[in-house]
Each structure stands twice: as C-alpha cells, then as structure tokens.
XYZ file of N, CA and C in Angstrom:
414
model
N 2.186 15.389 -6.839
C 2.934 16.090 -5.412
C 4.273 17.115 -5.848
N 3.943 17.880 -4.360
C 5.577 19.658 -4.254
C 5.579 19.213 -2.648
N 6.081 20.513 -3.151
C 7.175 20.768 -1.575
C 5.880 20.727 -0.679
N 4.732 21.326 -0.137
C 4.026 21.305 0.736
C 3.398 20.198 0.590
N 2.534 19.493 0.177
C 1.699 17.720 0.034
C 2.900 17.264 1.041
N 4.324 16.647 0.583
C 5.254 15.933 0.759
C 5.759 16.665 2.990
N 5.804 17.713 2.821
C 6.228 17.723 3.790
C 4.303 17.376 4.773
N 3.732 18.245 4.371
C 2.307 17.867 5.139
C 2.257 16.148 5.210
N 3.047 15.458 4.201
C 2.580 14.122 5.043
C 3.907 13.957 5.354
N 4.826 14.179 5.514
C 5.209 14.469 6.698
C 4.930 14.103 8.332
N 4.790 15.677 8.509
C 4.064 16.249 9.680
C 2.758 15.285 9.882
N 1.538 15.209 9.629
C 0.828 13.814 9.240
C 1.332 12.493 10.293
N 2.047 11.736 8.961
C 3.190 10.305 9.395
C 2.729 10.833 11.233
N 3.914 11.922 10.775
C 4.557 11.215 12.669
C 3.493 12.756 13.280
N 2.697 12.663 13.071
C 1.733 13.154 14.268
C 0.454 11.889 14.412
N -0.162 11.536 13.187
C -0.891 10.369 13.526
C 0.099 9.695 14.158
N 0.806 8.278 13.886
C 2.132 7.958 14.574
C 1.942 7.899 16.026
N 2.217 9.505 16.154
C 2.852 9.827 18.440
C 0.910 9.440 18.607
N 0.734 10.136 17.755
C -1.620 10.268 18.051
C -1.803 8.194 18.343
N -1.675 7.569 16.889
C -2.051 6.339 17.745
C -1.294 5.555 18.781
N -0.203 5.980 19.216
C 0.262 5.412 20.077
C -0.066 5.851 21.586
N -0.561 8.093 21.452
C -0.746 7.580 22.983
C -2.259 7.678 22.586
N -3.696 7.299 22.030
C -4.868 6.496 21.937
C -4.341 4.566 21.789
N -4.171 4.914 21.371
C -4.044 2.426 21.393
C -3.273 1.653 21.988
N -2.008 2.537 22.211
C -0.226 2.063 23.135
C -1.039 2.453 25.083
N -1.400 3.731 24.930
C -1.741 4.701 26.794
C -3.354 4.350 26.764
N -3.305 4.982 26.244
C -4.955 5.074 26.394
C -6.053 3.989 26.834
N -5.802 2.801 25.505
C -6.298 2.091 25.390
C -5.919 0.645 25.627
N -4.568 1.182 26.144
C -3.727 -0.599 26.139
C -4.150 -1.358 27.534
N -4.741 -0.891 28.307
C -5.481 -2.466 29.359
C -6.379 -2.433 28.862
N -7.222 -1.754 28.060
C -8.830 -2.184 27.339
C -7.969 -3.899 26.873
N -7.480 -3.264 25.749
C -6.480 -4.558 25.390
C -5.871 -5.550 25.871
N -5.261 -5.407 27.159
C -4.480 -6.206 27.193
C -5.575 -6.864 28.513
N -6.176 -6.770 28.846
C -7.851 -7.489 29.402
C -8.738 -8.474 28.125
N -8.189 -8.414 26.831
C -8.522 -9.933 26.358
C -7.496 -10.206 25.189
N -7.011 -10.693 25.534
C -5.167 -11.619 25.284
C -6.040 -12.608 24.156
N -7.610 -13.133 23.440
C -8.056 -13.534 22.792
C -7.860 -12.834 22.284
N -8.412 -11.685 21.923
C -8.324 -10.644 20.241
C -7.410 -10.067 20.140
N -5.953 -9.821 20.302
C -4.780 -8.972 20.265
C -4.235 -10.599 20.503
N -2.812 -9.549 19.665
C -1.757 -9.942 20.271
C -0.942 -9.571 21.470
N -0.063 -10.554 21.607
C 0.740 -9.877 22.932
C 1.804 -9.278 22.380
N 2.546 -7.866 23.136
C 2.741 -6.725 22.315
C 4.577 -7.913 22.425
N 5.148 -8.299 22.532
C 6.394 -9.078 22.281
C 6.128 -9.940 20.446
N 4.534 -9.903 20.635
C 4.745 -10.909 18.426
C 4.636 -10.153 18.168
N 2.959 -8.843 18.705
C 2.953 -7.830 17.535
C 3.993 -7.235 17.171
N 5.190 -7.010 17.671
C 6.556 -6.050 17.753
C 7.310 -6.567 16.081
N 7.349 -7.881 16.164
C 7.235 -8.829 14.603
C 5.737 -7.909 13.212
N 5.675 -7.197 14.783
C 5.010 -6.647 12.906
C 5.291 -5.644 12.814
N 6.190 -4.446 13.657
C 5.591 -3.414 13.635
C 6.192 -3.066 12.295
N 6.962 -3.148 11.047
C 7.115 -2.497 10.839
C 5.939 -1.867 9.202
N 4.327 -2.845 9.404
C 2.902 -2.931 9.294
C 2.322 -1.622 9.496
N 2.968 -1.496 10.804
C 2.902 -0.224 11.249
C 2.892 0.738 10.487
N 4.578 0.957 10.311
C 5.033 2.117 10.160
C 3.755 2.541 8.768
N 3.421 1.240 8.201
C 3.733 1.129 6.539
C 2.144 1.394 6.260
N 1.183 0.925 7.135
C 0.208 2.030 6.632
C -0.533 3.018 7.371
N 0.812 3.536 8.554
C 0.347 5.374 8.399
C 1.083 6.204 7.588
N 1.604 5.426 6.345
C 2.901 6.152 5.493
C 1.461 6.496 4.405
N 0.530 5.366 4.276
C 0.041 5.387 3.845
C -1.229 6.385 3.776
N -1.938 5.546 5.702
C -3.102 6.441 6.236
C -3.003 8.419 5.733
N -1.613 8.906 6.578
C -1.140 10.788 6.069
C -0.868 10.261 4.703
N -0.795 9.639 4.298
C -0.798 10.381 2.656
C -1.856 10.489 2.511
N -2.361 9.615 2.106
C -4.285 9.672 1.465
C -4.649 10.917 1.869
N -4.811 10.873 3.388
C -5.505 11.667 4.425
C -5.340 13.493 4.093
N -3.729 13.324 3.735
C -3.271 14.959 2.153
C -4.112 15.058 1.038
N -4.110 13.895 0.409
C -4.189 13.646 -0.858
C -5.459 14.476 -0.546
N -6.701 13.293 -0.084
C -7.387 14.098 -0.425
C -7.715 15.560 -0.192
N -7.311 16.491 1.434
C -7.707 17.367 1.678
C -7.081 17.333 0.565
N -5.952 18.020 0.229
C -5.193 18.740 -1.442
C -6.000 19.036 -1.676
N -7.052 18.361 -2.663
C -7.938 17.874 -3.323
C -9.348 18.356 -3.605
N -9.969 18.680 -1.989
C -10.800 19.896 -1.780
C -10.590 21.492 -0.605
N -9.888 21.569 -0.672
C -9.131 22.308 -0.037
C -10.338 24.400 -0.834
N -10.356 24.550 0.207
C -11.414 25.259 -0.638
C -10.377 26.870 0.237
N -11.189 28.225 -0.374
C -10.146 29.738 -0.312
C -11.227 29.952 1.303
N -11.154 29.252 2.160
C -12.094 29.485 3.446
C -10.879 29.338 4.723
N -11.536 29.256 6.071
C -11.169 30.238 7.411
C -10.330 28.205 7.169
N -9.127 28.079 7.635
C -8.532 26.890 7.314
C -9.306 26.075 8.710
N -9.603 26.263 10.386
C -9.521 25.656 11.880
C -10.859 25.056 11.125
N -12.056 26.100 10.926
C -13.106 25.256 10.415
C -13.415 23.820 9.456
N -12.109 24.563 7.785
C -12.522 23.302 6.919
C -11.612 22.251 7.674
N -11.003 22.678 8.109
C -9.673 21.446 9.262
C -11.154 20.591 10.014
N -11.446 21.018 10.287
C -12.604 20.348 11.814
C -13.527 19.624 10.573
N -14.818 20.380 9.766
C -15.065 20.242 9.184
C -14.952 18.470 8.073
N -13.791 18.690 7.953
C -12.793 17.267 7.097
C -12.875 16.170 8.166
N -11.922 16.721 8.422
C -11.597 16.027 10.071
C -13.080 14.446 10.825
N -14.322 16.119 11.574
C -15.169 14.965 10.922
C -15.692 13.577 10.305
N -15.797 14.142 8.996
C -16.234 13.778 7.384
C -15.086 12.601 7.741
N -13.565 12.428 8.165
C -12.895 10.915 7.641
C -13.928 10.451 8.974
N -14.010 10.598 10.607
C -14.503 9.954 10.727
C -15.145 9.070 10.611
N -16.496 10.228 10.407
C -17.627 9.021 9.719
C -17.836 8.213 8.674
N -16.676 8.478 7.538
C -16.233 8.097 6.810
C -15.778 6.632 7.225
N -14.672 6.744 8.030
C -14.231 5.823 8.654
C -13.908 5.406 10.155
N -13.279 6.227 10.526
C -13.284 5.448 12.500
C -14.404 4.889 12.838
N -15.572 5.971 13.152
C -17.673 5.322 13.257
C -17.607 3.767 12.911
N -17.487 3.884 11.387
C -17.716 2.401 11.168
C -17.041 1.369 10.827
N -16.376 1.552 10.957
C -14.822 0.538 10.933
C -15.647 -0.254 13.152
N -14.954 0.392 14.060
C -15.149 -0.429 14.776
C -16.906 -0.395 15.411
N -17.220 -0.068 14.963
C -18.298 -0.972 14.707
C -19.148 -2.157 14.632
N -18.246 -1.984 12.915
C -18.232 -3.422 11.986
C -16.886 -4.606 13.049
N -16.022 -3.894 13.403
C -15.870 -4.874 14.436
C -16.814 -5.439 16.292
N -16.734 -4.462 16.160
C -17.373 -4.850 17.513
C -18.802 -5.395 17.196
N -19.503 -5.503 16.295
C -19.838 -7.247 15.308
C -19.657 -8.251 15.041
N -18.407 -7.569 14.465
C -17.909 -9.918 14.609
C -16.247 -9.951 15.410
N -15.986 -9.005 16.613
C -15.066 -9.621 17.330
C -16.284 -9.203 19.282
N -16.231 -10.384 19.771
C -16.295 -10.445 20.869
C -15.615 -9.000 21.857
N -15.543 -7.766 21.261
C -14.863 -6.704 22.325
C -16.085 -5.805 22.440
N -15.848 -5.221 24.040
C -16.766 -4.579 24.935
C -17.263 -3.797 24.699
N -18.259 -3.310 24.782
C -18.986 -1.894 24.120
C -18.193 -0.550 24.029
N -18.006 -0.571 25.758
C -16.997 0.491 26.471
C -16.372 0.886 25.786
N -15.014 -0.119 25.239
C -14.370 -0.157 24.943
C -14.199 0.556 23.729
N -15.119 -0.133 22.498
C -15.994 0.220 21.422
C -15.962 2.034 20.915
N -16.697 2.589 22.348
C -17.244 4.148 22.556
C -15.567 4.393 22.985
N -14.848 3.886 23.814
C -13.561 4.196 23.753
C -12.655 5.145 22.843
N -12.420 3.074 22.114
C -11.786 3.611 20.034
C -12.441 4.827 19.533
N -13.903 5.183 19.389
C -14.587 5.358 18.644
C -14.178 7.737 19.392
N -14.511 7.472 20.552
C -14.074 9.023 20.767
C -13.089 9.270 20.615
N -11.252 8.498 21.396
C -10.226 8.594 21.236
C -9.357 8.753 19.466
N -9.992 8.153 18.817
C -9.434 7.722 17.530
C -10.528 9.315 17.242
N -11.952 9.152 17.414
C -12.387 10.795 16.901
C -12.027 12.026 17.091
N -11.181 11.949 17.702
C -10.143 12.832 18.863
C -9.338 13.302 17.726
N -8.167 12.478 18.298
C -7.443 12.456 17.033
C -7.308 13.107 15.740
N -8.913 12.600 14.157
C -9.076 12.619 13.734
C -9.079 14.064 13.333
N -9.847 14.674 14.501
C -9.796 16.466 14.247
C -9.007 16.583 14.318
N -7.791 16.564 15.063
C -7.159 16.781 15.531
C -5.492 16.761 14.419
N -5.594 16.114 13.218
C -4.895 15.278 11.370
C -5.447 17.123 11.113
N -7.382 16.776 11.339
C -7.556 18.016 10.020
C -7.158 19.222 10.652
N -7.140 19.969 11.916
C -6.714 20.681 11.871
C -5.351 20.694 11.382
N -4.274 19.836 11.336
C -2.913 19.739 11.109
C -2.959 20.569 9.710
N -3.953 19.175 9.218
C -3.483 19.713 7.332
C -3.519 20.336 6.706
N -5.312 21.348 7.914
C -6.154 22.197 6.531
C -4.384 23.497 7.783
N -4.616 23.434 9.183
C -2.968 24.858 8.783
C -1.635 24.255 8.142
N -2.022 23.224 7.742
C -0.590 22.960 6.752
C -0.367 23.678 5.157
N -2.141 23.622 4.945
C -2.082 23.655 4.153
C -2.929 25.785 3.226
N -2.965 26.110 4.588
C -3.692 27.775 5.302
C -2.921 28.254 4.163
N -3.521 28.898 3.307
C -3.480 30.234 3.373
C -2.846 32.107 4.158
N -1.688 32.442 2.862
C -1.548 33.964 3.753
C -1.900 34.581 3.631
N -1.985 35.242 4.802
C -3.134 35.738 4.535
C -2.910 37.498 4.432
N -3.067 38.169 3.724
C -3.060 39.112 2.683
C -3.115 40.575 4.151
N -2.200 41.577 4.424
C -1.959 42.189 4.957
C -2.853 43.734 4.242
C-alpha cells in the first residue's frame, strides 16, 4: 500500500458512500418504503449503520485494489469507464437479478437499482482512473 492507494481508497469511500445515499436514500427511497415487508424501517436500520460504513470501506478498498493491479498506460477515462462496466456486469446486474428471483421486488424497482447503481459504479470507475492517471509529458 502506498500513499496513492490510500488516498484513492479514501476518495472512493467518500464518493461511494455519498453516491449510495443518493441512489438508495433519495432516488429509491419511495420505492423501498412501499415495500415494508422487505426492508427495515429507517429507525431500525440506523442501528445497523456501522455495518453500512464497514461494507463501504471494503467495497472501496477492493475496487481501488483491483484497479491498481490492472491499470495500463492508456487514456485514463476510457480505462475507468471500461473498468466500471466490468464491475457492473460482475456485481451490480447479477446481484439485483438474483435478489429479484428470491424477493418479491417489483421489476421496475430492480431496473432502477441496476440503472442507478450502474451509473454510480461508472462514475466510481472514472474517479479511480483519474486518481491513477499518469502525468502527461510535455
């Protein structure tokens, strides 16, 4: 671990945590409150908030670690978007499809989860690529 890795991990943690709040706490809030049998009430969920922080620490650390091992000397933005697409196909899409199979979740909510979280992961891919970009030589 070096300074760049730790800084990228911190930046990704903040971006992912805030992005997840926007996606799940704002954009999907009404969808979730319409399903009280599937989700905890907000007051009850607050008791588990430390686990949400720990989860995002692991998510962001792994996200940066994998990217740092595969970064190439290519344009950073394209590389970050490609990485984000790979992560979306590896995690976001299958995760919500599996949940849809085992939970009585409305299909429209699942589509929103995939689209909103997919966009967030693409943004995160761009952020980590920016953090690992090579300085331009003049």
